[in-house]
JSON list of C-alpha atoms in Angstrom, two decimals:
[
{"chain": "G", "resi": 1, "resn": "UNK", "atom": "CA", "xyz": [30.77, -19.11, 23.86]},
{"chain": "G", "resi": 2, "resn": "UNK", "atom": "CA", "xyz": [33.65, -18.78, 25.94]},
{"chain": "G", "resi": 3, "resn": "UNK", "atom": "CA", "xyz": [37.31, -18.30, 26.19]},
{"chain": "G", "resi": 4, "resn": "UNK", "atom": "CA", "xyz": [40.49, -19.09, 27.97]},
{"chain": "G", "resi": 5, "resn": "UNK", "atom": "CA", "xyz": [43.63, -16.88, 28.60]},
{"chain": "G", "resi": 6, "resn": "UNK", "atom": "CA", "xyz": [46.82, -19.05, 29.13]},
{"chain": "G", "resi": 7, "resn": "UNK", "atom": "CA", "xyz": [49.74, -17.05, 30.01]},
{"chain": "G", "resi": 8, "resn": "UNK", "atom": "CA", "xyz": [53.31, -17.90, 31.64]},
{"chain": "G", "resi": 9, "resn": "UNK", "atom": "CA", "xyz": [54.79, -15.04, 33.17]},
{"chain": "G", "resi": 10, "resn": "UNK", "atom": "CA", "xyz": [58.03, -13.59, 35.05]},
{"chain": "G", "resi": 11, "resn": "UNK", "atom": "CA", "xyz": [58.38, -12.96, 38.49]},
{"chain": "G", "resi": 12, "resn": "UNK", "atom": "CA", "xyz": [57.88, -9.26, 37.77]},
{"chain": "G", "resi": 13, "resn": "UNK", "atom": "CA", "xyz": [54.37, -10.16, 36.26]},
{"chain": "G", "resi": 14, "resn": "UNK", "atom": "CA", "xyz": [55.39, -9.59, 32.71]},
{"chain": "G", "resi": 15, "resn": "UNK", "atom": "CA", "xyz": [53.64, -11.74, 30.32]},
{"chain": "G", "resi": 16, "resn": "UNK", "atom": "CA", "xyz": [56.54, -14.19, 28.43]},
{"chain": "G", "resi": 17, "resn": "UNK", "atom": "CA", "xyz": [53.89, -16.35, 26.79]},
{"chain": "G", "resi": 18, "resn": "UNK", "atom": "CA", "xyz": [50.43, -16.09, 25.51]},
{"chain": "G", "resi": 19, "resn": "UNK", "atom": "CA", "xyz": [47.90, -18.08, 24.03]},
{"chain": "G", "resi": 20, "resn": "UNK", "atom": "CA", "xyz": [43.72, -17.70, 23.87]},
{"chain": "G", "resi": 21, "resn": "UNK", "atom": "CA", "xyz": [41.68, -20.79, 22.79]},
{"chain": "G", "resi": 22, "resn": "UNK", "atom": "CA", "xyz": [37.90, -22.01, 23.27]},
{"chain": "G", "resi": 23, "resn": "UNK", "atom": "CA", "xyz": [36.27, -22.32, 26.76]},
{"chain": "G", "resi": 24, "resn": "UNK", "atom": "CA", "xyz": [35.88, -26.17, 26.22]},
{"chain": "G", "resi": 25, "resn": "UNK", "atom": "CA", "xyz": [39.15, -26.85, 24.96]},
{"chain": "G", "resi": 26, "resn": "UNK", "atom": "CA", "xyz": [41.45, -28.46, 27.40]},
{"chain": "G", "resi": 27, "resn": "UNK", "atom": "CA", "xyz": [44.32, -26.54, 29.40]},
{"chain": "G", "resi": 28, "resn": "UNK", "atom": "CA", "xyz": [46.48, -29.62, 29.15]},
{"chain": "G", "resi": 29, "resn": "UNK", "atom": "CA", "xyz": [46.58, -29.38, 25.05]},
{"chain": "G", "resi": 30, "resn": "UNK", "atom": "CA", "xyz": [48.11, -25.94, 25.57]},
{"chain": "G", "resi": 31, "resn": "UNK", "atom": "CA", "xyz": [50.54, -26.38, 28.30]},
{"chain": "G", "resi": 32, "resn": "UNK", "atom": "CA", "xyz": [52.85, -27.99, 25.82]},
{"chain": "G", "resi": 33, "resn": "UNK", "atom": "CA", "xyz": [53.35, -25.19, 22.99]},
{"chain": "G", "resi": 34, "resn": "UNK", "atom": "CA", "xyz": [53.63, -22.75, 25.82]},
{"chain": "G", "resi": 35, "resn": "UNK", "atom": "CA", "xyz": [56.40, -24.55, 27.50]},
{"chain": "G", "resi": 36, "resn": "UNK", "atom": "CA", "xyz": [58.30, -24.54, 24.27]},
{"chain": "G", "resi": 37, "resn": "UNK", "atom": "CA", "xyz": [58.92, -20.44, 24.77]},
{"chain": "G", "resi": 38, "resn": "UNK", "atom": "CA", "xyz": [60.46, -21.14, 28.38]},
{"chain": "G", "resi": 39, "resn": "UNK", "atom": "CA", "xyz": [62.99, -23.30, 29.74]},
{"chain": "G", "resi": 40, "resn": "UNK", "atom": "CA", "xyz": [60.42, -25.04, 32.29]},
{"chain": "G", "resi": 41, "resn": "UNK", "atom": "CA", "xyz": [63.45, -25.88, 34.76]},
{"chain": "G", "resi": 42, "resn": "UNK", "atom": "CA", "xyz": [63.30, -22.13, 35.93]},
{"chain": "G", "resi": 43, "resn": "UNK", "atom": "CA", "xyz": [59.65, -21.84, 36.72]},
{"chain": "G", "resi": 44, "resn": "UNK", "atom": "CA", "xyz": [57.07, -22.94, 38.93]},
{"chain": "G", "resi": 45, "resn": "UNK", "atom": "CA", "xyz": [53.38, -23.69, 37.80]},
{"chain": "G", "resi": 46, "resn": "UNK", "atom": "CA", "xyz": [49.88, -22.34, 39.01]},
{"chain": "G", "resi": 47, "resn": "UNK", "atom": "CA", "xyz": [46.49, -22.13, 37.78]},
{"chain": "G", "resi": 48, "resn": "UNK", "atom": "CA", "xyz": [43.61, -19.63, 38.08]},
{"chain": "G", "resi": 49, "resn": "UNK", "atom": "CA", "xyz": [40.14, -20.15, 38.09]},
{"chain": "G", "resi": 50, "resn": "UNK", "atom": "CA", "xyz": [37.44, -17.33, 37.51]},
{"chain": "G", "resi": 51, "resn": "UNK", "atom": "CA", "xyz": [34.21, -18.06, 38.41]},
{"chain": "G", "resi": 52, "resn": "UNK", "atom": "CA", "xyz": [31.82, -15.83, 37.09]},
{"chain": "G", "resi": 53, "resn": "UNK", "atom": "CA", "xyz": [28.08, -15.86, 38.96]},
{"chain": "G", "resi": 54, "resn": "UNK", "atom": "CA", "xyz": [25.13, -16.01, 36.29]}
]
């Protein structure tokens, strides 16, 4: 099983949202409550991708 970290931060770094759901769920379905904590006017968006080797 795996997981995913979402996470909106500051420009210092500093974590200002949170959220951890299923590997398989999709980012898109938690890109919505997380905007709700920040007024998404004042930030620009990224995404990071770990891939592990097995």
């Amino acid at each position: 099983m795996t997981s995913k970290i979402h996470a909106i931060v500051d420009a210092a770094g500093k974590a200002v949202a949170l959220s951890l759901t299923p590997g398989q769920r999709a980012d898109i379905k938690e890109a919505y409550p997380l905007l709700d904590e920040v007024d998404p006017a004042t930030f620009m968006a990224d995404m990071l991708i770990r891939l592990s080797k097995r």
